[in-house]
Amino acid sequence: MFDIQNIRSQFPILSQKINGKDLVYLDNAATSQKPLLVLDCWMKYYTEINANVHRGIHTLSQLATEEMELSRRKIQKFINAKHDFEVIFTKGTTEGLNLIAYSLTNLIKKDDEIIISYLEHHSNIVPWQMLCQRTGAKLKVIPMDENGVLQIDFLDKNLSEKTKIVSVNQVSNALGIVNPIDEIISKTRANSNALIVIDGAQSVPHMKIDVQKMDCDFFVFSGHKMYAPMGTGILYGKEEILRKIQPFHGGGEMIASCSFEKTTYADLPFKFEAGTPNVGGNISLGAAIDFMENIGHENIQNHENALLDYAQKKLLEIDGLRIYGEKAKRTGVVSFNLEGIGIASDVGMILDKLGIAVRTGHHCTQPIMDFFDIAGTVRASFAVYNTFEEVDILVEGVKKAQKMLS
Ligand code: PLP
């Protein structure tokens, strides 16, 4: 049974006061809070088994290695990867995307094309621009309409043998829009040999992921947005492609042999994991998966979608409030502005005084803000521990801000 009070009791941070008010934490798209299961796992790692992995003959090192590899297998199952060595530990989505863009450099030539979408986070724009600068490839962008819906007909006219990479997010962080990645992937497969990269930073916390069914070549996400510690993340890549591409970072752990004349690289996944990893974090990411699976994906999704529907309905009752992407399929996020109040951060500051944590600004998606000709939005984003009462508090807070600022 879905027991919200039991879930909340696992997050000690939620029961504190901010500015004298009960904390209402609605900035989950930036980072989620961490449950006791994850905090205890982290603490246990550092109090009982901290040691460097894959190197030591001693017991602690072996224990740490076993635990981290166990976590890798848990993540493999969580996203349904075919092999555990297709799961690479990173420090987050940004690192994963940079790794892919760098490692593909040798396969990209002048006048090749890379397609992204209008709805991308800067971390799914800039690494591709940098790849274009290194290689002379061209960046193309799937446009969107006023509702924030991607115009994927664009792909019919623009996919060709020149297209080498298509990289899109599954859910937009700025607007919460769920993109039609099944259609994007099937169009891409039908009309090109492009590699498909999916940014799952905002989908993994909310929906069940199956990378084999999805048939993407790469899938990246951050641990800290799905109840795991900061500095954790995953890059999934298909074996065949991971074997073909060059490593991102050089150093310890990623070599098979090293001499001044020649270095050979370690097998997967270690070829892409240079240096000492975030062992405690990577193990705790496994605990975050346990936390989510104990509740169940369907329960998480149903609760969060109900919160979103409720928030949208209540917010739209406020005169002059506009929700961006109102009519599109969305999850986890409601992004809005109040008419006549040009600066979203003014609203955010008033909400903060009321104990309500939301994000304001461009959300690392300046092209989306330019499209709507705004500097930013107020973004409330939900996690499994949020309640309908918190939505009511948000709505009352927004009304108060509107009164104070108009
Ligand atoms: N992609 C999307 C869709 C995001 O929402 C974010 C973070 O907000 C990122 C990428 C970057 O994630 P990180 O900062 O964890 O690397």
Short mmCIF file of C-alpha atoms and ligand atoms in Angstrom, two decimals:
data_model
loop_
_atom_site.label_atom_id
_atom_site.label_comp_id
_atom_site.label_asym_id
_atom_site.label_seq_id
_atom_site.Cartn_x
_atom_site.Cartn_y
_atom_site.Cartn_z
CA MET A 1 0.00 0.00 0.00
CA PHE A 2 1.19 3.53 -0.78
CA ASP A 3 1.71 5.19 2.60
CA ILE A 4 2.84 8.79 2.16
CA GLN A 5 3.47 9.39 5.87
CA ASN A 6 5.70 6.34 6.03
CA ILE A 7 7.59 7.55 2.95
CA ARG A 8 8.03 11.04 4.41
CA SER A 9 9.30 9.63 7.69
CA GLN A 10 12.26 8.23 5.74
CA PHE A 11 13.39 11.78 4.84
CA PRO A 12 14.49 13.56 8.04
CA ILE A 13 15.32 16.76 6.14
CA LEU A 14 11.63 17.25 5.29
CA SER A 15 10.53 17.69 8.87
CA GLN A 16 12.45 20.90 9.51
CA LYS A 17 11.34 24.50 9.48
CA ILE A 18 12.69 27.04 6.99
CA ASN A 19 12.12 30.70 7.83
CA GLY A 20 9.86 29.57 10.65
CA LYS A 21 7.57 27.53 8.35
CA ASP A 22 7.33 23.84 7.59
CA LEU A 23 9.62 23.10 4.66
CA VAL A 24 7.77 22.44 1.41
CA TYR A 25 10.44 21.07 -0.88
CA LEU A 26 9.42 21.43 -4.53
CA ASP A 27 12.83 21.64 -6.21
CA ASN A 28 13.17 17.96 -6.97
CA ALA A 29 14.06 18.41 -10.63
CA ALA A 30 17.24 20.13 -9.39
CA THR A 31 17.96 17.44 -6.82
CA SER A 32 15.85 15.11 -4.71
CA GLN A 33 16.23 14.59 -0.98
CA LYS A 34 17.79 11.34 0.25
CA PRO A 35 16.00 8.64 2.28
CA LEU A 36 17.48 6.96 5.37
CA LEU A 37 18.12 3.80 3.36
CA VAL A 38 20.57 5.76 1.21
CA LEU A 39 22.05 7.78 4.10
CA ASP A 40 22.55 4.61 6.17
CA CYS A 41 24.19 2.87 3.24
CA TRP A 42 26.56 5.82 2.80
CA MET A 43 27.35 5.88 6.51
CA LYS A 44 27.88 2.11 6.62
CA TYR A 45 30.28 2.33 3.71
CA TYR A 46 32.42 4.98 5.41
CA THR A 47 32.22 3.49 8.89
CA GLU A 48 32.77 -0.15 7.91
CA ILE A 49 34.24 -0.82 4.49
CA ASN A 50 35.86 2.29 3.04
CA ALA A 51 38.76 1.22 0.81
CA ASN A 52 39.84 1.72 -2.76
CA VAL A 53 38.33 -0.70 -5.24
CA HIS A 54 39.70 -3.12 -7.85
CA ARG A 55 43.24 -2.70 -6.54
CA GLY A 56 43.66 -4.18 -3.11
CA ILE A 57 44.30 -7.72 -2.03
CA HIS A 58 43.08 -6.86 1.47
CA THR A 59 39.63 -7.71 2.76
CA LEU A 60 38.20 -4.19 2.90
CA SER A 61 39.19 -3.48 -0.68
CA GLN A 62 37.57 -6.70 -1.79
CA LEU A 63 34.41 -5.91 0.17
CA ALA A 64 34.19 -2.41 -1.30
CA THR A 65 34.72 -3.84 -4.79
CA GLU A 66 32.05 -6.50 -4.29
CA GLU A 67 29.54 -3.94 -3.03
CA MET A 68 30.19 -1.57 -5.92
CA GLU A 69 29.91 -4.33 -8.50
CA LEU A 70 26.71 -5.52 -6.81
CA SER A 71 25.35 -2.01 -7.23
CA ARG A 72 26.36 -2.05 -10.91
CA ARG A 73 24.31 -5.22 -11.40
CA LYS A 74 21.37 -3.67 -9.57
CA ILE A 75 21.52 -0.69 -11.96
CA GLN A 76 21.80 -3.07 -14.93
CA LYS A 77 18.55 -4.68 -13.83
CA PHE A 78 16.93 -1.32 -13.03
CA ILE A 79 17.35 -0.10 -16.63
CA ASN A 80 17.31 -3.60 -18.17
CA ALA A 81 20.74 -3.41 -19.79
CA LYS A 82 21.87 -6.64 -21.43
CA HIS A 83 25.25 -6.75 -19.64
CA ASP A 84 26.57 -5.29 -16.40
CA PHE A 85 29.67 -4.00 -18.24
CA GLU A 86 27.42 -1.74 -20.31
CA VAL A 87 26.80 0.26 -17.10
CA ILE A 88 29.49 2.92 -16.55
CA PHE A 89 29.69 4.92 -13.32
CA THR A 90 29.97 8.68 -13.90
CA LYS A 91 29.45 11.70 -11.72
CA GLY A 92 26.21 12.66 -13.43
CA THR A 93 24.36 13.29 -16.66
CA THR A 94 26.67 16.13 -17.67
CA GLU A 95 29.73 13.94 -17.42
CA GLY A 96 27.97 11.13 -19.28
CA LEU A 97 27.05 13.39 -22.20
CA ASN A 98 30.55 14.89 -22.36
CA LEU A 99 32.03 11.40 -22.29
CA ILE A 100 29.92 10.32 -25.27
CA ALA A 101 30.58 13.50 -27.27
CA TYR A 102 34.32 13.25 -26.68
CA SER A 103 34.60 9.51 -27.25
CA LEU A 104 32.77 9.76 -30.59
CA THR A 105 35.17 12.41 -31.95
CA ASN A 106 37.08 9.97 -34.19
CA LEU A 107 33.88 8.77 -35.82
CA ILE A 108 32.62 12.23 -36.82
CA LYS A 109 33.76 14.10 -39.95
CA LYS A 110 33.30 17.54 -41.45
CA ASP A 111 29.71 18.09 -42.69
CA ASP A 112 28.31 15.19 -40.68
CA GLU A 113 25.16 16.17 -38.80
CA ILE A 114 24.12 15.96 -35.17
CA ILE A 115 20.46 16.45 -34.24
CA ILE A 116 19.28 17.62 -30.83
CA SER A 117 15.99 19.25 -29.81
CA TYR A 118 14.82 22.67 -28.72
CA LEU A 119 13.94 21.25 -25.31
CA GLU A 120 17.45 20.31 -24.23
CA HIS A 121 19.31 21.19 -21.05
CA HIS A 122 22.57 23.03 -21.75
CA SER A 123 24.42 19.83 -20.97
CA ASN A 124 22.82 18.20 -24.02
CA ILE A 125 23.69 21.21 -26.21
CA VAL A 126 27.19 22.38 -25.33
CA PRO A 127 29.09 19.03 -25.59
CA TRP A 128 27.66 18.62 -29.14
CA GLN A 129 28.63 22.19 -30.07
CA MET A 130 32.14 21.40 -28.84
CA LEU A 131 32.16 18.20 -30.92
CA CYS A 132 31.07 20.25 -33.96
CA GLN A 133 33.91 22.69 -33.32
CA ARG A 134 36.43 19.83 -33.14
CA THR A 135 35.21 18.09 -36.28
CA GLY A 136 33.39 20.56 -38.54
CA ALA A 137 30.09 18.71 -38.10
CA LYS A 138 26.79 20.65 -38.09
CA LEU A 139 24.24 20.89 -35.30
CA LYS A 140 20.53 20.74 -36.21
CA VAL A 141 17.66 21.34 -33.81
CA ILE A 142 14.19 19.74 -33.79
CA PRO A 143 11.81 22.72 -33.39
CA MET A 144 8.92 22.93 -30.95
CA ASP A 145 5.51 24.59 -30.98
CA GLU A 146 3.86 27.02 -28.54
CA ASN A 147 2.85 24.08 -26.33
CA GLY A 148 6.45 22.90 -26.06
CA VAL A 149 5.70 19.88 -28.24
CA LEU A 150 8.58 18.80 -30.48
CA GLN A 151 7.80 18.99 -34.21
CA ILE A 152 9.22 15.62 -35.09
CA ASP A 153 8.18 15.88 -38.76
CA PHE A 154 11.45 17.77 -38.87
CA LEU A 155 13.15 14.37 -38.73
CA ASP A 156 11.45 13.20 -41.95
CA LYS A 157 13.14 15.99 -43.85
CA ASN A 158 16.43 16.10 -42.00
CA LEU A 159 17.53 12.55 -41.27
CA SER A 160 19.97 11.20 -43.84
CA GLU A 161 23.19 9.26 -44.16
CA LYS A 162 24.89 12.46 -42.95
CA THR A 163 23.16 12.21 -39.55
CA LYS A 164 25.59 10.61 -37.13
CA ILE A 165 24.02 11.36 -33.74
CA VAL A 166 20.51 12.11 -32.48
CA SER A 167 20.51 13.20 -28.84
CA VAL A 168 17.32 14.16 -27.01
CA ASN A 169 15.97 14.13 -23.49
CA GLN A 170 13.13 11.86 -22.50
CA VAL A 171 11.61 14.50 -20.21
CA SER A 172 12.33 18.23 -20.33
CA ASN A 173 13.64 19.64 -17.06
CA ALA A 174 12.32 23.15 -17.71
CA LEU A 175 8.74 22.23 -18.63
CA GLY A 176 8.36 18.56 -17.64
CA ILE A 177 7.29 17.63 -21.16
CA VAL A 178 7.51 13.93 -21.99
CA ASN A 179 9.05 13.70 -25.44
CA PRO A 180 7.92 11.10 -28.02
CA ILE A 181 11.22 9.24 -27.89
CA ASP A 182 9.75 6.00 -29.28
CA GLU A 183 8.80 7.83 -32.46
CA ILE A 184 12.07 9.75 -32.54
CA ILE A 185 14.01 6.50 -32.24
CA SER A 186 11.97 4.62 -34.85
CA LYS A 187 12.23 7.49 -37.36
CA THR A 188 15.97 7.72 -36.72
CA ARG A 189 16.47 3.98 -37.20
CA ALA A 190 14.39 3.98 -40.38
CA ASN A 191 16.14 6.90 -42.05
CA SER A 192 19.77 6.91 -40.89
CA ASN A 193 22.55 5.00 -39.19
CA ALA A 194 22.78 7.62 -36.45
CA LEU A 195 23.64 6.74 -32.88
CA ILE A 196 20.82 7.57 -30.49
CA VAL A 197 21.58 9.21 -27.15
CA ILE A 198 18.83 9.65 -24.55
CA ASP A 199 19.21 12.08 -21.64
CA GLY A 200 17.20 10.41 -18.89
CA ALA A 201 18.02 12.87 -16.09
CA GLN A 202 14.34 13.80 -15.63
CA SER A 203 12.72 10.53 -16.63
CA VAL A 204 14.52 8.01 -14.41
CA PRO A 205 13.10 9.47 -11.16
CA HIS A 206 9.55 9.19 -12.50
CA MET A 207 9.19 6.27 -14.92
CA LYS A 208 10.33 2.70 -15.55
CA ILE A 209 13.23 2.53 -17.98
CA ASP A 210 14.02 -0.36 -20.32
CA VAL A 211 17.00 0.52 -22.51
CA GLN A 212 16.74 -2.64 -24.60
CA LYS A 213 13.08 -2.08 -25.40
CA MET A 214 13.78 1.59 -26.05
CA ASP A 215 16.59 0.56 -28.44
CA CYS A 216 18.78 3.58 -27.73
CA ASP A 217 22.58 3.36 -28.10
CA PHE A 218 23.33 5.46 -25.02
CA PHE A 219 21.25 6.42 -22.00
CA VAL A 220 22.52 8.78 -19.29
CA PHE A 221 21.16 9.91 -15.94
CA SER A 222 22.12 11.41 -12.57
CA GLY A 223 21.85 9.60 -9.25
CA HIS A 224 21.16 12.73 -7.21
CA LYS A 225 17.81 13.37 -8.90
CA MET A 226 16.61 9.86 -7.97
CA TYR A 227 17.30 9.84 -4.22
CA ALA A 228 21.02 8.91 -4.45
CA PRO A 229 23.96 11.07 -3.36
CA MET A 230 25.36 13.89 -5.46
CA GLY A 231 28.33 13.04 -7.63
CA THR A 232 26.74 9.82 -8.91
CA GLY A 233 25.44 9.01 -12.35
CA ILE A 234 25.25 6.35 -15.02
CA LEU A 235 26.14 6.08 -18.64
CA TYR A 236 24.63 3.06 -20.36
CA GLY A 237 26.04 2.19 -23.77
CA LYS A 238 25.51 -0.77 -26.09
CA GLU A 239 28.45 -3.14 -25.87
CA GLU A 240 29.30 -3.02 -29.56
CA ILE A 241 29.58 0.78 -29.54
CA LEU A 242 31.39 1.05 -26.21
CA ARG A 243 34.02 -1.34 -27.57
CA LYS A 244 34.44 0.80 -30.70
CA ILE A 245 34.87 4.26 -29.18
CA GLN A 246 37.89 5.83 -27.49
CA PRO A 247 38.09 6.43 -23.72
CA PHE A 248 37.30 9.86 -22.30
CA HIS A 249 39.76 10.15 -19.41
CA GLY A 250 43.14 8.47 -19.16
CA GLY A 251 44.71 7.30 -15.91
CA GLY A 252 44.60 4.55 -13.33
CA GLU A 253 41.97 1.78 -13.48
CA MET A 254 41.36 2.19 -17.24
CA ILE A 255 44.53 0.52 -18.54
CA ALA A 256 45.35 -3.12 -19.28
CA SER A 257 49.04 -2.26 -19.59
CA CYS A 258 51.01 0.96 -19.58
CA SER A 259 54.54 1.77 -20.67
CA PHE A 260 56.13 4.93 -21.99
CA GLU A 261 55.89 3.51 -25.49
CA LYS A 262 52.38 2.12 -25.49
CA THR A 263 49.27 1.80 -23.37
CA THR A 264 46.47 -0.68 -23.88
CA TYR A 265 43.05 -0.14 -22.39
CA ALA A 266 41.18 -2.23 -19.84
CA ASP A 267 38.04 -4.13 -20.80
CA LEU A 268 34.54 -2.69 -20.28
CA PRO A 269 33.39 -1.02 -18.13
CA PHE A 270 36.77 0.03 -16.70
CA LYS A 271 37.98 1.56 -19.99
CA PHE A 272 35.63 4.45 -19.20
CA GLU A 273 36.22 4.64 -15.43
CA ALA A 274 39.63 6.26 -15.01
CA GLY A 275 40.73 7.16 -11.47
CA THR A 276 39.24 6.38 -8.08
CA PRO A 277 35.46 6.24 -8.39
CA ASN A 278 32.88 7.59 -5.94
CA VAL A 279 32.64 4.17 -4.27
CA GLY A 280 30.35 5.19 -1.39
CA GLY A 281 28.12 7.11 -3.77
CA ASN A 282 27.97 4.32 -6.34
CA ILE A 283 27.01 1.79 -3.67
CA SER A 284 24.40 4.19 -2.28
CA LEU A 285 22.92 4.55 -5.77
CA GLY A 286 22.05 0.87 -5.44
CA ALA A 287 20.28 1.69 -2.16
CA ALA A 288 18.30 4.45 -3.93
CA ILE A 289 17.11 1.84 -6.42
CA ASP A 290 16.02 -0.38 -3.51
CA PHE A 291 14.11 2.60 -2.10
CA MET A 292 12.29 3.20 -5.39
CA GLU A 293 11.58 -0.47 -6.00
CA ASN A 294 10.23 -0.95 -2.48
CA ILE A 295 7.57 1.65 -3.29
CA GLY A 296 7.11 0.46 -6.87
CA HIS A 297 7.38 2.39 -10.13
CA GLU A 298 3.67 2.38 -10.74
CA ASN A 299 2.93 3.80 -7.29
CA ILE A 300 5.55 6.51 -7.73
CA GLN A 301 4.25 7.48 -11.12
CA ASN A 302 0.58 7.47 -10.13
CA HIS A 303 1.22 9.62 -7.08
CA GLU A 304 3.43 12.14 -8.89
CA ASN A 305 1.05 12.43 -11.85
CA ALA A 306 -1.88 13.00 -9.47
CA LEU A 307 0.11 15.76 -7.74
CA LEU A 308 0.92 17.36 -11.08
CA ASP A 309 -2.71 17.28 -12.26
CA TYR A 310 -3.86 18.75 -8.97
CA ALA A 311 -1.19 21.47 -8.99
CA GLN A 312 -2.02 22.40 -12.57
CA LYS A 313 -5.74 22.64 -11.85
CA LYS A 314 -5.27 24.76 -8.69
CA LEU A 315 -2.63 27.04 -10.20
CA LEU A 316 -4.74 27.74 -13.29
CA GLU A 317 -7.47 29.08 -10.99
CA ILE A 318 -5.14 32.02 -10.32
CA ASP A 319 -5.89 34.93 -12.68
CA GLY A 320 -3.01 35.78 -14.99
CA LEU A 321 -1.01 32.62 -14.31
CA ARG A 322 0.42 30.93 -17.38
CA ILE A 323 1.76 27.37 -17.34
CA TYR A 324 4.30 26.65 -20.09
CA GLY A 325 3.56 23.42 -21.92
CA GLU A 326 0.13 23.35 -20.27
CA LYS A 327 -1.44 21.18 -22.96
CA ALA A 328 1.47 18.80 -23.49
CA LYS A 329 1.99 15.41 -21.84
CA ARG A 330 4.11 16.12 -18.78
CA THR A 331 5.55 14.58 -15.68
CA GLY A 332 7.05 15.88 -12.46
CA VAL A 333 7.20 19.60 -13.30
CA VAL A 334 4.95 22.64 -13.47
CA SER A 335 6.63 25.76 -14.87
CA PHE A 336 4.78 29.06 -14.77
CA ASN A 337 4.80 32.86 -14.64
CA LEU A 338 2.41 35.50 -13.37
CA GLU A 339 1.23 38.14 -15.81
CA GLY A 340 2.82 41.53 -15.16
CA ILE A 341 5.49 40.07 -12.90
CA GLY A 342 8.53 39.87 -15.13
CA ILE A 343 11.01 38.52 -12.62
CA ALA A 344 10.35 34.94 -11.58
CA SER A 345 12.94 35.15 -8.81
CA ASP A 346 10.82 37.76 -7.00
CA VAL A 347 8.09 35.13 -6.72
CA GLY A 348 10.68 32.53 -5.67
CA MET A 349 11.98 34.79 -2.89
CA ILE A 350 8.54 35.32 -1.44
CA LEU A 351 7.83 31.59 -1.59
CA ASP A 352 11.13 30.95 0.21
CA LYS A 353 10.04 33.21 3.05
CA LEU A 354 7.01 30.92 3.34
CA GLY A 355 9.24 27.84 3.55
CA ILE A 356 8.53 26.78 -0.04
CA ALA A 357 11.55 25.76 -2.13
CA VAL A 358 11.04 26.18 -5.88
CA ARG A 359 13.49 26.99 -8.64
CA THR A 360 13.33 30.20 -10.66
CA GLY A 361 15.28 31.29 -13.73
CA HIS A 362 16.17 29.68 -17.04
CA HIS A 363 16.78 26.17 -15.62
CA CYS A 364 19.86 25.73 -17.87
CA THR A 365 17.57 25.90 -20.91
CA GLN A 366 18.08 29.39 -22.30
CA PRO A 367 16.83 28.49 -25.82
CA ILE A 368 13.43 27.55 -24.35
CA MET A 369 13.24 30.86 -22.49
CA ASP A 370 14.21 32.72 -25.69
CA PHE A 371 11.46 30.85 -27.56
CA PHE A 372 8.84 32.13 -25.09
CA ASP A 373 10.59 35.52 -24.90
CA ILE A 374 10.96 35.35 -21.12
CA ALA A 375 13.92 35.51 -18.76
CA GLY A 376 12.78 32.54 -16.71
CA THR A 377 9.93 30.74 -15.02
CA VAL A 378 8.93 29.59 -11.55
CA ARG A 379 9.32 25.80 -11.52
CA ALA A 380 7.75 23.51 -8.93
CA SER A 381 8.86 19.90 -9.30
CA PHE A 382 7.61 16.84 -7.48
CA ALA A 383 9.01 13.72 -5.86
CA VAL A 384 7.30 10.74 -4.30
CA TYR A 385 7.27 12.33 -0.82
CA ASN A 386 5.30 15.45 -1.81
CA THR A 387 1.69 15.84 -0.70
CA PHE A 388 -1.52 17.48 -1.90
CA GLU A 389 -1.38 19.72 1.20
CA GLU A 390 2.00 20.97 0.00
CA VAL A 391 0.46 21.83 -3.36
CA ASP A 392 -2.22 23.83 -1.50
CA ILE A 393 0.52 25.69 0.40
CA LEU A 394 2.29 26.43 -2.89
CA VAL A 395 -0.90 27.77 -4.48
CA GLU A 396 -1.64 30.01 -1.48
CA GLY A 397 1.99 31.19 -1.58
CA VAL A 398 1.74 32.09 -5.26
CA LYS A 399 -1.47 34.05 -4.59
CA LYS A 400 0.29 35.94 -1.81
CA ALA A 401 3.29 36.69 -4.04
CA GLN A 402 0.96 37.96 -6.76
CA LYS A 403 -0.74 40.31 -4.33
CA MET A 404 2.55 41.60 -2.96
CA LEU A 405 4.20 42.11 -6.35
CA SER A 406 1.37 43.58 -8.42
N1 PLP B 1 19.82 16.94 -18.45
C1 PLP B 1 18.68 17.26 -17.86
C2 PLP B 1 17.38 17.03 -18.57
C3 PLP B 1 18.70 17.80 -16.57
O1 PLP B 1 17.55 18.12 -15.96
C4 PLP B 1 19.93 17.99 -15.91
C5 PLP B 1 19.98 18.64 -14.58
O2 PLP B 1 19.11 19.36 -14.18
C6 PLP B 1 21.09 17.62 -16.58
C7 PLP B 1 20.99 17.11 -17.84
C8 PLP B 1 22.41 17.76 -15.91
O3 PLP B 1 22.48 16.92 -14.81
P1 PLP B 1 23.70 17.00 -13.76
O4 PLP B 1 23.80 18.43 -13.35
O5 PLP B 1 23.28 16.10 -12.66
O6 PLP B 1 24.90 16.52 -14.48
#
